[in-house]
mmCIF file of C-alpha atoms (C1' of nucleotides) in Angstrom:
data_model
loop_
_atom_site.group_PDB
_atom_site.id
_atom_site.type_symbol
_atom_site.label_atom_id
_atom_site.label_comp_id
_atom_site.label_asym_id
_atom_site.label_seq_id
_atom_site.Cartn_x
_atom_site.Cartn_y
_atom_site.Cartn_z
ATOM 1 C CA UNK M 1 0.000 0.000 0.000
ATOM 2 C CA UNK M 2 0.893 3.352 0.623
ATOM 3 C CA UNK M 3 4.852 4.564 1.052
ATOM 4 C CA UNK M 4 3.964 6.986 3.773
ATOM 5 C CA UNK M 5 2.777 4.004 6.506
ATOM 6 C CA UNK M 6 5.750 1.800 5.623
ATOM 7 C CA UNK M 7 7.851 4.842 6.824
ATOM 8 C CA UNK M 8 5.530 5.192 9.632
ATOM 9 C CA UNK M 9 6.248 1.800 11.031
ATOM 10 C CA UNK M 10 9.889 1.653 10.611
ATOM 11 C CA UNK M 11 10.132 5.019 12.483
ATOM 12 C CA UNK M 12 8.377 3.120 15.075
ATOM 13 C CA UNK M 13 10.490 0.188 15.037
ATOM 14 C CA UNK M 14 13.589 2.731 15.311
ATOM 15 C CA UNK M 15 12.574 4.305 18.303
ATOM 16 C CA UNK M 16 11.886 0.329 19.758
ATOM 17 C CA UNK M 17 7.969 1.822 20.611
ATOM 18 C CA UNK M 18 4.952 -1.044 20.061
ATOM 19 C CA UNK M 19 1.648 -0.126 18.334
ATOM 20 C CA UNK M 20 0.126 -0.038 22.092
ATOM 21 C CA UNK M 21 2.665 2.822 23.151
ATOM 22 C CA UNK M 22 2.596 4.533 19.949
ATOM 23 C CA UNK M 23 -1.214 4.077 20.088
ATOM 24 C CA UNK M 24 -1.628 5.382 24.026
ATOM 25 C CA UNK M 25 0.450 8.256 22.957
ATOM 26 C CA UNK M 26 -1.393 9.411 20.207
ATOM 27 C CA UNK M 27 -4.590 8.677 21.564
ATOM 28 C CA UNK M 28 -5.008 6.188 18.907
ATOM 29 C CA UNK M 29 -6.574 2.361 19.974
ATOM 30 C CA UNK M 30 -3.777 -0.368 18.898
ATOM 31 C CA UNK M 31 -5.851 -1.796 16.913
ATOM 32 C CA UNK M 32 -5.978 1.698 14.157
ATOM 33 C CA UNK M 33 -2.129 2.030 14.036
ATOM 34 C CA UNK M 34 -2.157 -1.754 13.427
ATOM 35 C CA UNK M 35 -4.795 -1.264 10.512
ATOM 36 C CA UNK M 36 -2.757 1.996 9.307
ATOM 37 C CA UNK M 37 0.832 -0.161 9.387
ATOM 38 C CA UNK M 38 -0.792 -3.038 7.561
ATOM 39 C CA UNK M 39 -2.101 -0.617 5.130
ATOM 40 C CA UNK M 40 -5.911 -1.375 4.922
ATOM 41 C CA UNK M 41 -6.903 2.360 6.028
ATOM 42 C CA UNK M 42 -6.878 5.119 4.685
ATOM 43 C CA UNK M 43 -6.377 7.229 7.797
ATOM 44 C CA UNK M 44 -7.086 10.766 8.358
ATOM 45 C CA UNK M 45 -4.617 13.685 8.115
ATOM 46 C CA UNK M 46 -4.897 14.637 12.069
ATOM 47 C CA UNK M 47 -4.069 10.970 13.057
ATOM 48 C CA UNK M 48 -1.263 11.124 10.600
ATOM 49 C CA UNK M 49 -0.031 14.427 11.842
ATOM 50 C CA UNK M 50 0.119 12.840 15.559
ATOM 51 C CA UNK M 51 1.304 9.657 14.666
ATOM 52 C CA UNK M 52 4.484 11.583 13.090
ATOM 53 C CA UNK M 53 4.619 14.013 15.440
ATOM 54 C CA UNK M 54 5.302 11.186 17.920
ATOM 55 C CA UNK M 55 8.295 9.604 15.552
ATOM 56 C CA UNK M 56 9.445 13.190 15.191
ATOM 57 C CA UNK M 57 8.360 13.509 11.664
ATOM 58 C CA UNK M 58 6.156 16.026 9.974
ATOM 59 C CA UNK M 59 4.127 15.736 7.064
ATOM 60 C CA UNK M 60 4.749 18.251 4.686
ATOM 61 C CA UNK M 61 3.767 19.188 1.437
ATOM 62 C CA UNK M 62 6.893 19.630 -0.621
ATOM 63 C CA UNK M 63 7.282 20.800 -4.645
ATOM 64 C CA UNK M 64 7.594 17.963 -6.852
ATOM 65 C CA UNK M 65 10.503 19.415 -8.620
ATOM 66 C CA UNK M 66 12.306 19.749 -4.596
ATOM 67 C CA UNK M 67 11.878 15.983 -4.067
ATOM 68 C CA UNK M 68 15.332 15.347 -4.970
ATOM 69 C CA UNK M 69 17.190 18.163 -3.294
ATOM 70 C CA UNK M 70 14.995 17.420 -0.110
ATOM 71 C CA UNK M 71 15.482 13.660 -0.584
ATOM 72 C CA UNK M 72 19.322 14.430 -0.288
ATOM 73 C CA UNK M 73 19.012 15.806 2.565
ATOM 74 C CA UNK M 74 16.957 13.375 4.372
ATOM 75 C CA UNK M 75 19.068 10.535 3.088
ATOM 76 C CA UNK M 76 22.326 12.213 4.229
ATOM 77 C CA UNK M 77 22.168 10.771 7.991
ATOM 78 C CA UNK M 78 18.696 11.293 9.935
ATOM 79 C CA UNK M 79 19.466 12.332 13.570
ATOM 80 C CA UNK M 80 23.152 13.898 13.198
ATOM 81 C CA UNK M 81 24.870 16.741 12.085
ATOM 82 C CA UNK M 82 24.192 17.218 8.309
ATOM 83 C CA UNK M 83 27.019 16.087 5.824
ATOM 84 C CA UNK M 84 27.060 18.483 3.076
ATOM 85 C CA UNK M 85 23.508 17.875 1.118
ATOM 86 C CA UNK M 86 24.264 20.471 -1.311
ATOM 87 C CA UNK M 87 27.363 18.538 -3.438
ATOM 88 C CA UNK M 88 24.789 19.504 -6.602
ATOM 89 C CA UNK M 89 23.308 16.165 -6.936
ATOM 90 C CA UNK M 90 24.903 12.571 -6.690
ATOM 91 C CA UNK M 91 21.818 10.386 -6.832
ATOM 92 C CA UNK M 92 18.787 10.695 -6.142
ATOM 93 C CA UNK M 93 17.351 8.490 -3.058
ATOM 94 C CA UNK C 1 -7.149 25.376 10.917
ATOM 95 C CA UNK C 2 -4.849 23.601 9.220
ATOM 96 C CA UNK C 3 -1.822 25.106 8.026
ATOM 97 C CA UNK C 4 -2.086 22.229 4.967
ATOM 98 C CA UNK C 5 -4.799 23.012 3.464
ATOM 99 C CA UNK C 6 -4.189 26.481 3.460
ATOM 100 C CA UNK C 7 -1.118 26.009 1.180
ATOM 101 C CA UNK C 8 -3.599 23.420 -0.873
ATOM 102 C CA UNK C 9 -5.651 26.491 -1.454
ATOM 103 C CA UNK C 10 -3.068 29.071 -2.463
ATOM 104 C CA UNK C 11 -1.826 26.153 -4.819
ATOM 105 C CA UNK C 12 -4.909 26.028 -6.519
ATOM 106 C CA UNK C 13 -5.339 29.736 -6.754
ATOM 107 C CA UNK C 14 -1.752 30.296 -8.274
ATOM 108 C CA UNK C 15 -2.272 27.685 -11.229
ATOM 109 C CA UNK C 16 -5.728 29.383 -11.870
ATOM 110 C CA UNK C 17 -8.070 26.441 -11.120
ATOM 111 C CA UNK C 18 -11.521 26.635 -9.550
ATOM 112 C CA UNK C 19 -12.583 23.900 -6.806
ATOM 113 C CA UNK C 20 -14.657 22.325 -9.685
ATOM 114 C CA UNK C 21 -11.764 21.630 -11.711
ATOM 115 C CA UNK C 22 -9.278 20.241 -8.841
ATOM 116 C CA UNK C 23 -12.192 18.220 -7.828
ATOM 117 C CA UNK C 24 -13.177 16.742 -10.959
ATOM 118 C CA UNK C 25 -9.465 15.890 -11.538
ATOM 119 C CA UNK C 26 -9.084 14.692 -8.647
ATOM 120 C CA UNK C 27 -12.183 12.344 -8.465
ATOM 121 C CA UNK C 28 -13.632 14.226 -5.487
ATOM 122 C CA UNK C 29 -16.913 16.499 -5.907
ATOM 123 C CA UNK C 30 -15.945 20.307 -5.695
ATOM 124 C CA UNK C 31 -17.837 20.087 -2.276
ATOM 125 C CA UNK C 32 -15.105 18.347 -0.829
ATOM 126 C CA UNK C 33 -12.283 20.781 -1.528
ATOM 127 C CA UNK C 34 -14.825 23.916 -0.237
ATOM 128 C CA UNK C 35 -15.189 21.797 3.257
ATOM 129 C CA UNK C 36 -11.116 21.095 3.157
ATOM 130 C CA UNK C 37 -10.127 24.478 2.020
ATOM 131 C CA UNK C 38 -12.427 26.078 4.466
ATOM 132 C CA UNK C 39 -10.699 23.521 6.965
ATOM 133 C CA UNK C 40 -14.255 22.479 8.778
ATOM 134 C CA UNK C 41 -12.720 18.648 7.770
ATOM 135 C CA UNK C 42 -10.329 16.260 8.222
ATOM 136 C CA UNK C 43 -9.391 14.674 5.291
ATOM 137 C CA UNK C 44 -8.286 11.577 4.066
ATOM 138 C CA UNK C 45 -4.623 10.786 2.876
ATOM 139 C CA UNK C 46 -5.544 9.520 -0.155
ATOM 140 C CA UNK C 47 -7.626 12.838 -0.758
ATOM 141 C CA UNK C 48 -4.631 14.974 0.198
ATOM 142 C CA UNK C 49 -2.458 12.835 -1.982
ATOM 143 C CA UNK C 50 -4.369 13.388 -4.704
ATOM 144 C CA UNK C 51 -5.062 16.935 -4.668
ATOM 145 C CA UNK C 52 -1.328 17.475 -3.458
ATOM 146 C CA UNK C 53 -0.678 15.681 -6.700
ATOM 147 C CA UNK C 54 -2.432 18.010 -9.625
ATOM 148 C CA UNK C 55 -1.172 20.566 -7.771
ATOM 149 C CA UNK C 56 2.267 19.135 -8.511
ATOM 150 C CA UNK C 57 2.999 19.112 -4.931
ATOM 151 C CA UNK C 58 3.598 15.471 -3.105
ATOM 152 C CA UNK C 59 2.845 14.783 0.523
ATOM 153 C CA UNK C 60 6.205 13.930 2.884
ATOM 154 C CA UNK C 61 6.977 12.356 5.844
ATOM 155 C CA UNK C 62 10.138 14.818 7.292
ATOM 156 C CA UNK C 63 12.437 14.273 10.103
ATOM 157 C CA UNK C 64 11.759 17.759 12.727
ATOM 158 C CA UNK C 65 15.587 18.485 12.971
ATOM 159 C CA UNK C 66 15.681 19.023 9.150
ATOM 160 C CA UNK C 67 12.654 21.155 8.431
ATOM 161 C CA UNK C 68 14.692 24.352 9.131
ATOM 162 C CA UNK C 69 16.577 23.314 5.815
ATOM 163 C CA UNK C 70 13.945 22.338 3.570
ATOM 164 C CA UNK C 71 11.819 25.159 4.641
ATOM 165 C CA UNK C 72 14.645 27.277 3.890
ATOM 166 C CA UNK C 73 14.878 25.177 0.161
ATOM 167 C CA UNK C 74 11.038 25.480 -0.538
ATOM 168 C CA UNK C 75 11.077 29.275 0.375
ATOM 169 C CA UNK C 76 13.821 29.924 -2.332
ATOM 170 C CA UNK C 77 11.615 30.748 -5.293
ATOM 171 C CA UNK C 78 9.374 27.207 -6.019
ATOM 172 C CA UNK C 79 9.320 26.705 -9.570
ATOM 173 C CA UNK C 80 13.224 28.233 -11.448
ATOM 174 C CA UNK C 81 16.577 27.550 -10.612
ATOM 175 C CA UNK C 82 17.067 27.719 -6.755
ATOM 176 C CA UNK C 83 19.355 30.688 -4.704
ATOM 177 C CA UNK C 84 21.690 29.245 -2.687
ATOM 178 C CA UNK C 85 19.569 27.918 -0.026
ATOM 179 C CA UNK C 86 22.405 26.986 1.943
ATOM 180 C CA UNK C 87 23.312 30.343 3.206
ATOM 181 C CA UNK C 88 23.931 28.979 6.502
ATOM 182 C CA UNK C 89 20.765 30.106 7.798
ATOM 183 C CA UNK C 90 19.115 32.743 8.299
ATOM 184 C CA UNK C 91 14.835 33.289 9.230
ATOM 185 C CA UNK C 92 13.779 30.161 9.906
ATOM 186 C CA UNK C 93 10.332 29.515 7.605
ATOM 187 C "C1'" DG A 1 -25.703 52.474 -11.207
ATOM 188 C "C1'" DC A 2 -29.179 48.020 -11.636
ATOM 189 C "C1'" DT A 3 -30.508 43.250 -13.435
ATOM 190 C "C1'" DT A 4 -29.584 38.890 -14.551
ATOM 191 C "C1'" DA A 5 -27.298 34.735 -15.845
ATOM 192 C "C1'" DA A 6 -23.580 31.890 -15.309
ATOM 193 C "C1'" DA A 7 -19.611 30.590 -12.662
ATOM 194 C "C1'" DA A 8 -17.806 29.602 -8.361
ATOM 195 C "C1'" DT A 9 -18.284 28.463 -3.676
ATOM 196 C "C1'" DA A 10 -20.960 26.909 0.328
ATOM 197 C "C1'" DT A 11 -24.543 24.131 2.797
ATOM 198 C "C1'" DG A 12 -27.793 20.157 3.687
ATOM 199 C "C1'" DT A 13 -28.584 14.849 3.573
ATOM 200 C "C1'" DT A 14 -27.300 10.260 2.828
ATOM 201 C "C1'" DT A 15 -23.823 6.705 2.534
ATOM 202 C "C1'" DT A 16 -19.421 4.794 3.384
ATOM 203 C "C1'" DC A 17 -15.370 4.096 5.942
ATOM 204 C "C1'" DA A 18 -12.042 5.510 9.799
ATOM 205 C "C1'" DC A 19 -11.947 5.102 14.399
ATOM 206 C "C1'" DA A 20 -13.553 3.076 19.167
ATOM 207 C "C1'" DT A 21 -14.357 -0.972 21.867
ATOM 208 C "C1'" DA A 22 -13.751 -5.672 22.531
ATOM 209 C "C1'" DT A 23 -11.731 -9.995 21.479
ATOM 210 C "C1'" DA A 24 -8.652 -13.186 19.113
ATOM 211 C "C1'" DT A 25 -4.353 -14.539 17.376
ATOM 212 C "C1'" DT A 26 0.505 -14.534 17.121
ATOM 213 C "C1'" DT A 27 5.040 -13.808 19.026
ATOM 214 C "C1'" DT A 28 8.402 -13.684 22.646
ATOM 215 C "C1'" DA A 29 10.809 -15.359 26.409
ATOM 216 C "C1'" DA A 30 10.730 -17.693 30.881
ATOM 217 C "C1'" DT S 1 4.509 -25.180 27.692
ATOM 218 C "C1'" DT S 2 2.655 -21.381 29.040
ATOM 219 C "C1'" DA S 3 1.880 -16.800 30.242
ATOM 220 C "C1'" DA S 4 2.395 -12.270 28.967
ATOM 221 C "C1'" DA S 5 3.403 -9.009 25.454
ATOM 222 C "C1'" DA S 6 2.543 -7.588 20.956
ATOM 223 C "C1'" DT S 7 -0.143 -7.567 16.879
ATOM 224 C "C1'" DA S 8 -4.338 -8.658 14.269
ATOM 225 C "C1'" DT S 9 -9.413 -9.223 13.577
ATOM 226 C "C1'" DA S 10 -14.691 -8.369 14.467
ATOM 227 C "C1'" DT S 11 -18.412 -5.337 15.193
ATOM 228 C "C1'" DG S 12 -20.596 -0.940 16.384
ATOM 229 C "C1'" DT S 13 -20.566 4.382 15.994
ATOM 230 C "C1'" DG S 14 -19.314 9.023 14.328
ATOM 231 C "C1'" DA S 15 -17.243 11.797 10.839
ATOM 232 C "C1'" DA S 16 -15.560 12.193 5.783
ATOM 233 C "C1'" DA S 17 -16.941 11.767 1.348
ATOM 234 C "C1'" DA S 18 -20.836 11.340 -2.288
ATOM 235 C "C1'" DC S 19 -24.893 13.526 -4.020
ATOM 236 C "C1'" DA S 20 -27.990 17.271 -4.368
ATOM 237 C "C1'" DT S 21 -29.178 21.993 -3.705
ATOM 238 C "C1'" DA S 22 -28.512 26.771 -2.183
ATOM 239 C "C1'" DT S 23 -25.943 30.804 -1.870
ATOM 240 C "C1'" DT S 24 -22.547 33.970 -3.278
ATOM 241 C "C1'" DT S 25 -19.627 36.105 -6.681
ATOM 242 C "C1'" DT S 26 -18.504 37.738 -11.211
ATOM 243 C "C1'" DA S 27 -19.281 40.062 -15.245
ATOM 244 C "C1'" DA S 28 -22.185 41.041 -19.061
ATOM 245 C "C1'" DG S 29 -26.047 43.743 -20.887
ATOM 246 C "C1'" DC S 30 -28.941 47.393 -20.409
#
DNA sequence: GCTTAAAATATGTTTTCACATATATTTTAA
DNA sequence: TTAAAATATATGTGAAAACATATTTTAAGC
């Protein structure tokens, strides 16, 4: 199904949280983040916006044309101090 | 509401399209994007996908700590060439 | 200006699906 | 093996999305 859950879980998985603590913090019943993960729902933007907010994400709407400058970045190590994105472009994702 | 569907709006309005036509490209009835551009609703992913979509704009997940930098990419004139966005940094937004 | 028709946006009702509650299954580890 | 932790499934309820209609806005003609 959709990209955007797959990311959702593995952001979970990195930060070693279950659906049931993910769930409790974003006032979400297991049982939805279970459905959203799997991919049979198409969930609302509100649950997605605290769901990420959680993983310390944040759902943004970016120009098409940016997706590989932005992809750079985001690829170029998640948590640390950035390695420099802007070497023009090597690749996209 | 919703800072989202504010820039959904705007989006529309700079490439000239009524709700009728976003919604009839985008399989949704022109009610829909009045409720979700007035922000009395919260929509869908698929239906934010979509609309994101003709409005050649694409829905990402991004990690909090690099938001300053996009931001500071998407800010730098959308659709041409981009100014150095990496001018250290300087206004957040 | 005023009138009117069409275009654009908003509102009212019904239907469908996300979300809530409860329960079942699977997985882990003791 | 078994109990608890984690994830998945079943069913009921409220809100988003479909459908229809009303209102507002725009711009033409007079």
């Amino acid at each position: 199904m959709d990209n955007i859950t797959h990311i959702l879980q593995s952001a979970r998985k990195a930060k070693n949280m279950t659906q049931g603590e993910l769930g409790a913090k974003a006032g979400l019943p297991q049982s939805h983040i279970s459905q959203i993960e799997s991919g049979n729902i198409d969930l609302r933007l509100s649950s997605l916006q605290e769901i990420a907010r959680l993983l310390d994400l944040d759902v943004m709407l970016i120009p098409v044309n940016l997706k590989p400058a932005i992809r750079s970045i985001i690829s170029g190590k998640e948590g640390e101090a950035q390695k420099p994105a802007w070497r023009v472009d090597e690749g996209e994702l």
